[in-house]
Coordinates of C-alpha atoms (C1' of nucleotides) in Angstrom, one line a residue:
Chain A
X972 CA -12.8 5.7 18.2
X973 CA -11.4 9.0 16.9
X974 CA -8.4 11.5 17.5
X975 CA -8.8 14.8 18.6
X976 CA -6.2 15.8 15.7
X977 CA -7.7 15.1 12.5
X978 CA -4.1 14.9 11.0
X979 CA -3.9 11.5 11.2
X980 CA -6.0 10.2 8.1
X981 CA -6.0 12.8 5.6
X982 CA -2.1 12.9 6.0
X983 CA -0.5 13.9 2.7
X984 CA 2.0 10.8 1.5
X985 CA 5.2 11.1 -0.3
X986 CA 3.8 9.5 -3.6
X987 CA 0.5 11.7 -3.2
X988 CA 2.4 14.4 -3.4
X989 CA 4.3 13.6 -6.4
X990 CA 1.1 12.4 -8.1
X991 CA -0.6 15.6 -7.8
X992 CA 2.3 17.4 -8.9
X993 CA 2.6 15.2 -11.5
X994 CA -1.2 15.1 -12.6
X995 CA -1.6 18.8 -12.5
X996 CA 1.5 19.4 -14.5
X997 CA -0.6 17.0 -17.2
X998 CA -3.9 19.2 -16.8
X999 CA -2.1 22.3 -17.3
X1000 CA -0.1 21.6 -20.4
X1001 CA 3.2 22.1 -18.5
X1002 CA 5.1 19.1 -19.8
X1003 CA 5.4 18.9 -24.1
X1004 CA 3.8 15.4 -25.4
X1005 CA 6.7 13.3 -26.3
X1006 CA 8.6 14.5 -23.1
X1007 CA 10.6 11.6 -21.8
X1008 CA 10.0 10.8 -18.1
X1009 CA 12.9 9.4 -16.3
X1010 CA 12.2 7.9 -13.0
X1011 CA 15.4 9.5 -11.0
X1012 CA 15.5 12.4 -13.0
X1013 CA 12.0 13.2 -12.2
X1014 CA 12.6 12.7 -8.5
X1015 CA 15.2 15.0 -8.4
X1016 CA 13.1 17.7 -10.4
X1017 CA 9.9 17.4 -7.6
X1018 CA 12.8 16.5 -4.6
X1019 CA 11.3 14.0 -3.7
X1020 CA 12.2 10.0 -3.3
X1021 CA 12.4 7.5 -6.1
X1022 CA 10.2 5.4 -4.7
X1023 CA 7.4 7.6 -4.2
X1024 CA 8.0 9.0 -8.1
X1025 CA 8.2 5.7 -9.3
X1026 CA 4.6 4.5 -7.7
X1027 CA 3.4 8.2 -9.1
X1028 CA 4.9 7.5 -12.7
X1029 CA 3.1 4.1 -12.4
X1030 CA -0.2 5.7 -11.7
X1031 CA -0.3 7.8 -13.9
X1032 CA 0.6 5.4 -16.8
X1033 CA -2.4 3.2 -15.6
X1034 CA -4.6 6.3 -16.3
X1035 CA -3.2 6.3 -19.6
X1036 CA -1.8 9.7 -18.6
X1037 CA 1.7 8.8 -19.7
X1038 CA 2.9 6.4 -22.7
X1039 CA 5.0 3.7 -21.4
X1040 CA 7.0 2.0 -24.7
X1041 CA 8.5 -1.0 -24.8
X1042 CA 11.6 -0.3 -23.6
X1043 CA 9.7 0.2 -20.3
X1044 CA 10.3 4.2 -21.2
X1045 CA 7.8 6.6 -20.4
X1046 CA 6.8 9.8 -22.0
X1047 CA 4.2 12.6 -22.3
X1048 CA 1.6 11.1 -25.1
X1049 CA 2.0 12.0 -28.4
X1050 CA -1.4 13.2 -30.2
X1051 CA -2.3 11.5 -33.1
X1052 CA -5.9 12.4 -35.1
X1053 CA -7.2 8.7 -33.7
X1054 CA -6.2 9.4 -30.5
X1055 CA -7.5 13.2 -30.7
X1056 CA -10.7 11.6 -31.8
X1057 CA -11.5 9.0 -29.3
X1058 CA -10.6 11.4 -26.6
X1059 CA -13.2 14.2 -27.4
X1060 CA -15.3 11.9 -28.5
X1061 CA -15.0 10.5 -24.6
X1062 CA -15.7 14.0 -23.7
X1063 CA -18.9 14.0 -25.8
X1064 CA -20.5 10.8 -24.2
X1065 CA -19.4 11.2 -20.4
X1066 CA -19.7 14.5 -20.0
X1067 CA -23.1 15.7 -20.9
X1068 CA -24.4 12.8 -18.7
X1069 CA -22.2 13.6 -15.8
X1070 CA -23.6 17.4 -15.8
X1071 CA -26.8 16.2 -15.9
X1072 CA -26.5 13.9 -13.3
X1073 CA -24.6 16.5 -11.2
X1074 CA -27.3 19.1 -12.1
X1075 CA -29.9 18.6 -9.2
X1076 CA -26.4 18.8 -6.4
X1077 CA -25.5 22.0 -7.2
X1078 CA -26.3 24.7 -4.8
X1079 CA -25.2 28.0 -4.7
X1080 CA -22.2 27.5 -2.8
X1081 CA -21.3 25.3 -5.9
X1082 CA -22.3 27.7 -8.1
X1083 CA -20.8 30.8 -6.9
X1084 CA -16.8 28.6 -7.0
X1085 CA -18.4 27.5 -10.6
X1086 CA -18.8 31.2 -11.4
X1087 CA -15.7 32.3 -9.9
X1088 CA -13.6 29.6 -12.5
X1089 CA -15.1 31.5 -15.0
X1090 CA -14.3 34.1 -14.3
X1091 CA -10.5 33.0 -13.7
X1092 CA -10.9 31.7 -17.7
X1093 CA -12.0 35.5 -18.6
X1094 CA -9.3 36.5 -17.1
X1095 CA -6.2 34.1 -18.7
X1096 CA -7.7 35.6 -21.5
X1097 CA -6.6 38.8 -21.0
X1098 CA -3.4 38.7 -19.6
X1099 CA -2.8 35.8 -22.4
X1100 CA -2.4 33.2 -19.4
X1101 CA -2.1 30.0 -21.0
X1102 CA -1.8 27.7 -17.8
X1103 CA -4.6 29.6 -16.0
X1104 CA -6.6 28.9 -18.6
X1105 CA -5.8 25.1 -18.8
X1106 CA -6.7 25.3 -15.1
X1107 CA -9.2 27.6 -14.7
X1108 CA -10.7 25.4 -17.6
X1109 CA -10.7 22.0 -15.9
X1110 CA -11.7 23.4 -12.4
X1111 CA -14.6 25.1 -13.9
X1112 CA -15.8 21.7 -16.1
X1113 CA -15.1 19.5 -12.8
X1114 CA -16.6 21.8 -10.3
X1115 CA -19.6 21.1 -12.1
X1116 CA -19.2 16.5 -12.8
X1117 CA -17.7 16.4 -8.9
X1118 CA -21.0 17.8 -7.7
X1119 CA -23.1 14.7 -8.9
X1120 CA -20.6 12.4 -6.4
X1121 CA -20.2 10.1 -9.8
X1122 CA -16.9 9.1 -8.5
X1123 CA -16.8 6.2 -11.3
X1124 CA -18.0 9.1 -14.3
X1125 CA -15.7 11.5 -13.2
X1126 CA -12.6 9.0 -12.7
X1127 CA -12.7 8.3 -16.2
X1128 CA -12.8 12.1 -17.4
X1129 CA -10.5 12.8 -15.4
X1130 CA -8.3 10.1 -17.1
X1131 CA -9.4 11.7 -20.6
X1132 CA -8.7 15.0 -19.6
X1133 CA -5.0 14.5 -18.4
X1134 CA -4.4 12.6 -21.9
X1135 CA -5.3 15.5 -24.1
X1136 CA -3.8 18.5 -21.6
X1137 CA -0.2 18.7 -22.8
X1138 CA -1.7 18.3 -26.4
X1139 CA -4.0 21.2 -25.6
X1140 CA -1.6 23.7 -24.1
X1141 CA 0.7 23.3 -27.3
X1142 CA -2.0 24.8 -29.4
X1143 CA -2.9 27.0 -27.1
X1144 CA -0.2 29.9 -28.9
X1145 CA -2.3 29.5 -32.1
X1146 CA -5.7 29.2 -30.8
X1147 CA -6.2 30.1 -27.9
X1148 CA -6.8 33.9 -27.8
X1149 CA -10.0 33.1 -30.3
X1150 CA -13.1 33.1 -27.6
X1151 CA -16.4 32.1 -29.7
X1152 CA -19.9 32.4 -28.1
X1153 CA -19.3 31.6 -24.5
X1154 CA -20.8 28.0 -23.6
X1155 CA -19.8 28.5 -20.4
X1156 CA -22.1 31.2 -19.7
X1157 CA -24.6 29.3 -20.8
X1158 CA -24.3 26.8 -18.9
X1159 CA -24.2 28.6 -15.6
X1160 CA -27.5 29.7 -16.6
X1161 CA -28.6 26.5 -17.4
X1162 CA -27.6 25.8 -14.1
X1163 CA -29.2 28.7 -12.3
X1164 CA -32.7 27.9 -14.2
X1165 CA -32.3 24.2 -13.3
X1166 CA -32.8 23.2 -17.1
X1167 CA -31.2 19.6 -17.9
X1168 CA -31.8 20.0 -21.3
X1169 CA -30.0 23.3 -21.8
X1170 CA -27.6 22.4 -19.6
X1171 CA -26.6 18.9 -21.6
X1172 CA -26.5 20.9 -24.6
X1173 CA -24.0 23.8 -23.4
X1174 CA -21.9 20.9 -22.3
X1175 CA -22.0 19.7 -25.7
X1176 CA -21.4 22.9 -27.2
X1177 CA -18.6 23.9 -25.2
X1178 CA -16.9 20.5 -26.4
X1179 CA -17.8 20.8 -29.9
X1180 CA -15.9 24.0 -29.7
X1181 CA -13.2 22.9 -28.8
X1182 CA -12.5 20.7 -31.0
X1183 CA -13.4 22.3 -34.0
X1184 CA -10.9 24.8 -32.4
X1185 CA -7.9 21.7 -31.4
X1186 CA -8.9 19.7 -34.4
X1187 CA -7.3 22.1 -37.1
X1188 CA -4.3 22.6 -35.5
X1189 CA -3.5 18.7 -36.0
X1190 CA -2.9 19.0 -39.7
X1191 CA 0.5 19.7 -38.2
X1192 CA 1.7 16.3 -37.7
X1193 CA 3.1 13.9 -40.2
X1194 CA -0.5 13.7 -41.3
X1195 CA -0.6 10.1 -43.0
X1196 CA -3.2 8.8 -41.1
X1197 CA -6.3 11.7 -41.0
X1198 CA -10.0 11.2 -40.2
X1199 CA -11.7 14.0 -41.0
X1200 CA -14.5 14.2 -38.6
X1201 CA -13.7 14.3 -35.1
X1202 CA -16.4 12.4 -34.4
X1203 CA -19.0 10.6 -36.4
X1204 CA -21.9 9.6 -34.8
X1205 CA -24.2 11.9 -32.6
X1206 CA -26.8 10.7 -30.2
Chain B
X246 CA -3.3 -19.6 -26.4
X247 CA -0.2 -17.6 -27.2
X248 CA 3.1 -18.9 -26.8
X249 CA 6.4 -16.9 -26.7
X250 CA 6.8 -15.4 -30.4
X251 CA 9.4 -12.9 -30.3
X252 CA 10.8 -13.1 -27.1
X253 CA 13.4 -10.0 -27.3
X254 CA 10.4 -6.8 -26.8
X255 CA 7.7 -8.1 -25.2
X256 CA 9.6 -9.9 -22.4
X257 CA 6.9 -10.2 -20.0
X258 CA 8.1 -8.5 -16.3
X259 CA 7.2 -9.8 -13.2
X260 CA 4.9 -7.0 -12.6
X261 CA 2.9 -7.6 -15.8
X262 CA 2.7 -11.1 -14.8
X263 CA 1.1 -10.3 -11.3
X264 CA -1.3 -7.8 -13.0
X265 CA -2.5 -9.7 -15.9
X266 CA -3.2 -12.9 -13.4
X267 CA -5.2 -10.2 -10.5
X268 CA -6.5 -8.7 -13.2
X269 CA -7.7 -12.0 -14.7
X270 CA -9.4 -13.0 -11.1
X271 CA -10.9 -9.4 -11.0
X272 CA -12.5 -10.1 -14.6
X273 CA -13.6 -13.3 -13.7
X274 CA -15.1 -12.3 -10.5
X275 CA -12.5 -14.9 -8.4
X276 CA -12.4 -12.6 -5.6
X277 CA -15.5 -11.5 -3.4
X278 CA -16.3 -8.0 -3.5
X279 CA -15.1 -6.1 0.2
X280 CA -12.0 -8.9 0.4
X281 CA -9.1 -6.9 1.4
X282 CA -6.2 -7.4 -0.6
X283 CA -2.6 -7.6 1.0
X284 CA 0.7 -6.8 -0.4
X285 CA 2.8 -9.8 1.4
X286 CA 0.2 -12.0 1.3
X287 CA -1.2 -11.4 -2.0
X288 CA 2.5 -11.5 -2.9
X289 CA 2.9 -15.0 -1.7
X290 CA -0.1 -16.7 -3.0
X291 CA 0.7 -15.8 -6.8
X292 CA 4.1 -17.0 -5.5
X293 CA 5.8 -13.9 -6.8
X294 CA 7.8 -10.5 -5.3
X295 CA 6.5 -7.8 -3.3
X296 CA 7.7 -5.5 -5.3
X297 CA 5.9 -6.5 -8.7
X298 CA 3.0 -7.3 -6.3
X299 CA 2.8 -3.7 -5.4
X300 CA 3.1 -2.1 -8.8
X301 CA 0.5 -4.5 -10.3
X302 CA -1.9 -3.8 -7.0
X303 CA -1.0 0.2 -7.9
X304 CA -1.9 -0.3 -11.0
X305 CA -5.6 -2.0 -10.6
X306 CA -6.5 0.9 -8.0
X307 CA -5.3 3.5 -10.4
X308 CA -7.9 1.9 -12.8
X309 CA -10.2 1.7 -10.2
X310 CA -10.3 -2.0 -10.0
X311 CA -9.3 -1.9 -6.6
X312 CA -10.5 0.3 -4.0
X313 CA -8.1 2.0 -1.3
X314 CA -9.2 3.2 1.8
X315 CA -8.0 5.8 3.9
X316 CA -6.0 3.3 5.9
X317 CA -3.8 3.1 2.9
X318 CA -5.5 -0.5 3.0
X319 CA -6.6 -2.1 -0.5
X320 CA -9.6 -4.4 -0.8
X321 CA -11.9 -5.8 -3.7
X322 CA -14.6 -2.9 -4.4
X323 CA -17.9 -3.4 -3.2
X324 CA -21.0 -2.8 -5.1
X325 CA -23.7 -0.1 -4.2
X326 CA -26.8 1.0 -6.5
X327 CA -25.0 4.5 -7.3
X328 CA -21.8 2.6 -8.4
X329 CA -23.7 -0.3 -10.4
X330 CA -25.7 2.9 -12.0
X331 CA -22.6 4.7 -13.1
X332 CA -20.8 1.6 -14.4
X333 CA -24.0 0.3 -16.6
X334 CA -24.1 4.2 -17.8
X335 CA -20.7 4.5 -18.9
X336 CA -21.2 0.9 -21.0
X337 CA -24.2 2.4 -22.5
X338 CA -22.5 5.6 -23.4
X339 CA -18.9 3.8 -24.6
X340 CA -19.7 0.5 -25.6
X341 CA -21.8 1.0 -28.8
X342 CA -19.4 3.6 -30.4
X343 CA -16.6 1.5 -29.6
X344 CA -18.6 -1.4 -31.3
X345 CA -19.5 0.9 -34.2
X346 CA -15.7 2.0 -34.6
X347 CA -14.8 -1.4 -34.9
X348 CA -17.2 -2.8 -37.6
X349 CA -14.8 -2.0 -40.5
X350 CA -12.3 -3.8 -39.3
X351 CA -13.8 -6.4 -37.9
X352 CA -12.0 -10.2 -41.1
X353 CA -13.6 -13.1 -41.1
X354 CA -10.8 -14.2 -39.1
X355 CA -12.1 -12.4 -36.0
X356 CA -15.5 -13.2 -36.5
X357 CA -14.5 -16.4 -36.2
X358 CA -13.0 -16.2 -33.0
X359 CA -16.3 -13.9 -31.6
X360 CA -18.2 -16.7 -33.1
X361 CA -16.2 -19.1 -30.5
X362 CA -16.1 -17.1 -27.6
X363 CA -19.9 -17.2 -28.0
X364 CA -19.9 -20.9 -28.3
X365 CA -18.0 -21.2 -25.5
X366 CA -20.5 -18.9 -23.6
X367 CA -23.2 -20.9 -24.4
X368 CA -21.1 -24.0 -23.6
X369 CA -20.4 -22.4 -20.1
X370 CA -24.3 -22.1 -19.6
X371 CA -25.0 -25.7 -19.9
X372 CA -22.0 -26.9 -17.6
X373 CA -22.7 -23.9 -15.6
X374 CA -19.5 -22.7 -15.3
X375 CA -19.7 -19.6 -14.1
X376 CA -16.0 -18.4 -14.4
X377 CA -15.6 -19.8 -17.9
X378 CA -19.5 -17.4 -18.6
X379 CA -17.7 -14.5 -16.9
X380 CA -14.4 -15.2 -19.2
X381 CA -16.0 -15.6 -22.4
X382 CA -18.5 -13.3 -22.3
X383 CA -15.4 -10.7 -21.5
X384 CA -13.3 -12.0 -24.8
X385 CA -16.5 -11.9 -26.9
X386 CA -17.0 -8.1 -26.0
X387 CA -13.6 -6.9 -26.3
X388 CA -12.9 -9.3 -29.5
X389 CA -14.7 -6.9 -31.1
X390 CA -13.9 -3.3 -29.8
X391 CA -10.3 -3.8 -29.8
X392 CA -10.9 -4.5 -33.1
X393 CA -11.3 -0.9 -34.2
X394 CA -7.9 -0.3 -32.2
X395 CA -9.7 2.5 -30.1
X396 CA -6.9 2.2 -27.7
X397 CA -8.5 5.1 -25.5
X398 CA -11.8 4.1 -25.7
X399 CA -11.1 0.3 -24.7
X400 CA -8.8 1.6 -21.7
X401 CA -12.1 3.5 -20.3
X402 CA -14.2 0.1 -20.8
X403 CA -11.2 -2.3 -19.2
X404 CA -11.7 0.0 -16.1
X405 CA -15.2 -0.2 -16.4
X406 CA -15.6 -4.0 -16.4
X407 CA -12.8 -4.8 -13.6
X408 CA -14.6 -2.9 -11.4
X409 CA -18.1 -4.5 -11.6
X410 CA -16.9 -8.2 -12.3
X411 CA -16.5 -9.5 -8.7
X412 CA -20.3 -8.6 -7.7
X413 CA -21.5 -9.8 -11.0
X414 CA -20.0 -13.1 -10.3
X415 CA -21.7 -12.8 -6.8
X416 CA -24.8 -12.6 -8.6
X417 CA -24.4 -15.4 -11.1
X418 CA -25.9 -18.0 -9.0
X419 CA -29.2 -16.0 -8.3
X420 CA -29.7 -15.2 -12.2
X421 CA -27.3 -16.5 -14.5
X422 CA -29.2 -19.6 -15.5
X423 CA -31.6 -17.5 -17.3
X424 CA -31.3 -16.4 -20.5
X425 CA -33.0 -14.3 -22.6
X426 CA -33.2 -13.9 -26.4
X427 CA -29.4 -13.6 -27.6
X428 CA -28.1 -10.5 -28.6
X429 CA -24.7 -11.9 -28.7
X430 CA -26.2 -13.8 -31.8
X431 CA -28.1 -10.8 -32.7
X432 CA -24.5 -9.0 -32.3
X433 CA -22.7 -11.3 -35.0
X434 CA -25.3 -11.3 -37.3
X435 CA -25.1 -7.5 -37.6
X436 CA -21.5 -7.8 -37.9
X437 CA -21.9 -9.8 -40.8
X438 CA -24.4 -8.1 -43.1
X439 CA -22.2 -4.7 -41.9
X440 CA -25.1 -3.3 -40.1
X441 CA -23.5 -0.5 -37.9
X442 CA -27.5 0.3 -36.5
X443 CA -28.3 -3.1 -35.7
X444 CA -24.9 -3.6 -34.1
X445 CA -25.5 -0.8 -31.5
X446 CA -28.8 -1.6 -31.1
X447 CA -27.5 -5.4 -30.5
X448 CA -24.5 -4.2 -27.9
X449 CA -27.5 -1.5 -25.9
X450 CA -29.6 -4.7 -26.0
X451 CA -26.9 -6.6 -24.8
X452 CA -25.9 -4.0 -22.1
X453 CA -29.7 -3.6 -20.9
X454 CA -30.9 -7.2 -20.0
X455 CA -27.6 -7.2 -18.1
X456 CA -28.8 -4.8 -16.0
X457 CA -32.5 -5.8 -15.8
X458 CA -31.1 -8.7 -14.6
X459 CA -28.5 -7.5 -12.0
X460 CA -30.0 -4.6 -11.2
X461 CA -32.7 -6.7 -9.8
X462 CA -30.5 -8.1 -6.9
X463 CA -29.2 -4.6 -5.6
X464 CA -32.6 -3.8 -4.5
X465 CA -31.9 -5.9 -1.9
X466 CA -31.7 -4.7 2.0
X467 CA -29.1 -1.7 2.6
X468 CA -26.9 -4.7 1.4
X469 CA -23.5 -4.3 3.2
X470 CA -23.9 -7.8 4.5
X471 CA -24.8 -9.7 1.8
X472 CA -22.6 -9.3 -0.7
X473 CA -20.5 -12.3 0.1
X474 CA -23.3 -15.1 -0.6
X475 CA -23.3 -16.3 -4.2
X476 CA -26.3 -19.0 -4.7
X477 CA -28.5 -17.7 -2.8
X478 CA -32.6 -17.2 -3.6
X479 CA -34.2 -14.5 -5.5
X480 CA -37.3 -12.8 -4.1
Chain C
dG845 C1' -19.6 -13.1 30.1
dA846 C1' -18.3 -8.5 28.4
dG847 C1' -15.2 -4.6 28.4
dC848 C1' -10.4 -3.0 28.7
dG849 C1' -5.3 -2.7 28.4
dC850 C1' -1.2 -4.8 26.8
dT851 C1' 1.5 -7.5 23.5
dT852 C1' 2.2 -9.4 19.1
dA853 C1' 1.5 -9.6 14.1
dT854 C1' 0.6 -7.5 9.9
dT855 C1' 0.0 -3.7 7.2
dG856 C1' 1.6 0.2 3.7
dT857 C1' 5.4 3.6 2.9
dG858 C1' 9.9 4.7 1.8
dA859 C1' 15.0 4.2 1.3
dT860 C1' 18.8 1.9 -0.4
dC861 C1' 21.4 -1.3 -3.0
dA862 C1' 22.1 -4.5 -7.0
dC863 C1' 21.6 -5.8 -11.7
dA864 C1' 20.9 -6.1 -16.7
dA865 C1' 19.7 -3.5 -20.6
dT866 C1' 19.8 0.5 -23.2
dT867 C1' 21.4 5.1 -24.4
dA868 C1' 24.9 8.6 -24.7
dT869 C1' 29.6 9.7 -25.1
dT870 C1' 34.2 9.3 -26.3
dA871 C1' 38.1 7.3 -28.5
dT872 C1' 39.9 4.9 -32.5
dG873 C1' 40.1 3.4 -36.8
dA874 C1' 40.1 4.0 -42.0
Chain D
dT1040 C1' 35.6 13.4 -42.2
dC1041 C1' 32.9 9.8 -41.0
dA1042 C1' 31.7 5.4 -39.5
dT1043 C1' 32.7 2.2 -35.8
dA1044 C1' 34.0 0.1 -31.5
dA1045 C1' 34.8 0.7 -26.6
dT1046 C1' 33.5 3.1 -22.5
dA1047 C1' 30.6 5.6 -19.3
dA1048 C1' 26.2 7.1 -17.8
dT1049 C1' 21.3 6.4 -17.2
dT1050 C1' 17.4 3.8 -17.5
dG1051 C1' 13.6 0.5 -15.3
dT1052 C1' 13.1 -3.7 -12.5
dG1053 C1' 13.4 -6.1 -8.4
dA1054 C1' 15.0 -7.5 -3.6
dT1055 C1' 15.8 -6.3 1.0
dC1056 C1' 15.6 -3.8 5.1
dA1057 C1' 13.7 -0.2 8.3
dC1058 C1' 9.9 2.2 10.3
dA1059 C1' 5.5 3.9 12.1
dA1060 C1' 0.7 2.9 12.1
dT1061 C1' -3.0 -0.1 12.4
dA1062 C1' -5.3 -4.6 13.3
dA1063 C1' -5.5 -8.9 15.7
dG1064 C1' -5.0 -11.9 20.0
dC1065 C1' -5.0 -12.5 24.5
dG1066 C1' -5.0 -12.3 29.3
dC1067 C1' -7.0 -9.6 32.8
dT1068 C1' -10.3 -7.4 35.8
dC1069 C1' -15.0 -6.1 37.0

DNA sequence: GAGCGCTTATTGTGATCACAATTATTATGA
DNA sequence: TCATAATAATTGTGATCACAATAAGCGCTC
């Protein structure tokens, strides 16, 4: 059986709503880590209900995108070196193997919206756009893993990604007008020539990258605890 | 097990409560992959609120434990081979680092309890329990990453394992009597003489007769109907 | 006996209120 | 002036009710 208006299914809840408010806020570095998020307070600032806020604020804490403490608080994460460290390092295992599996899905539809994200992240570079970038970034990387339809892969970066975001924009100011050799590029032609190899290894380059990039700017905080490497082993 | 120590912070809620016992049953494989899950009803039978019932029942589907359909309905995921590939794939890719991370800080005190988790794996073979296998096999993994306090890294894999322990416990009948040479042994052994190599190698090992094993079953028919029968034979 | 329309039951979503605990603020003391 | 106690505001947790949408039963007709 099926309506005639297709309205029915895909209609947006109220918690969806806040969720993806919420979630991109995260991606984009719009909220500093430490931030304190107060259930009513936050409902107020999205107008929209509590109870839809709270079920957001509790999905996102299950995706380890907010800290909840023990007073049953929640906040933006904090970054700490360990934390930094097992997030790219995350990065570094998942993502290769979700390009590659995505690699053989992407036609040129795919490719052209891949293209056009970079060419969004050229562009926050020269108008100094910080939250375009943190967009134009993640759309680019995600355009590429959502191909593949690795809806288990890509639920788990998606949880990484959203834990280092408002970490990432912070730095952003000190770093982020520094472009090295552009992995991106070489990706898309990694892409275009169908090579899996290549492509695994722009997607590891692109990483590395950043976090030789991210990883200096940590020496900020009270630095007790400090792991050099960001990560140790390489397969 | 534990008793109350300080009771004043860590005052369980009632929502922790109903996630920790769903997400026991989800571990253990209690409920049959495809059952749908309901908010009242699930609500009564753990004999608690609706309202911690839906925030622990959030919660899982946030983590992908549960699945939610476009209905806005909530049910026990059910396995296909592109699921099954992407879980075993992100163990591979996790597992073995986390395992490596935790090496250093892995007392004899903790060995001791991965020793008895083991034993109590090998006890649940020959009573043929095959909750208590499904239990203990779960402690003895996660004894030792959460060692290395790889908070990040051990959210992924929690995620990872909720979502494939109801069909593994589908499967247990058909294949868990069998066992092959034990890399769990193999596993402790490594952690003993400090052997980082041989530990990964042990925890792939590990990972990979798993799924020789399950992946076996999968191959099955286009297998929406049989996921329900446990004990049943194997071609 | 199988398909169809109606009624009933159950579902998830959301709002609203209550409550205890914690935090922020203010008043009061030396 | 500064520490301290009392008060007020804000927090998360949980219960209860309302509502629209969907699923399940059920009697009916052909």
């Amino acid at each position: 059986m099926r309506d005639e208006g297709d309205e029915v299914r895909p209609e947006q809840t109220m918690q969806d709503r806040a969720y993806q408010t919420l979630r991109h806020a995260l991606i984009v570095g719009k909220l500093p880590p430490g931030k304190g998020i107060s259930l009513r307070a936050m409902a107020e600032d999205l107008d929209v209900g509590v109870m839809p806020m709270r079920a957001a604020i509790a999905r996102l804490s299950a995706e380890n995108a907010l800290t909840v403490h023990d007073n049953r608080r929640v906040s933006i994460p904090e970054m700490t070196t360990d934390r930094f460290d097992q997030l790219m390092q995350a990065r570094l295992l998942i993502e290769p193997t979700c390009a590659m599996r995505a690699l053989g899905a992407i036609d040129e539809a795919t490719l052209a919206r891949i293209r056009a994200h970079d060419d969004e992240i050229n562009r926050s570079y020269q108008i100094g756009d910080a939250e375009l970038y943190m967009a134009s970034n993640h759309a680019f990387h995600f355009e590429i893993y959502r191909a593949g339809r690795s809806e288990v892969l890509t639920h788990l970066l998606e949880s990484v990604w959203m834990q280092f975001g408002p970490f990432m924009r912070t730095v952003y100011g000190a770093v982020g007008a520094v472009r090295l050799t552009d992995k991106h590029e070489m990706a898309i032609d990694a892409i275009e020539r169908r090579d899996v190899t290549r492509l695994k290894l722009a997607i590891e380059a692109d990483i590395l990258d950043g976090m030789d990039l991210l990883g200096k700017s940590i020496f900020t905080q009270p630095a007790e605890m400090r792991s050099v490497s960001a990560a140790s082993g390489q397969a």
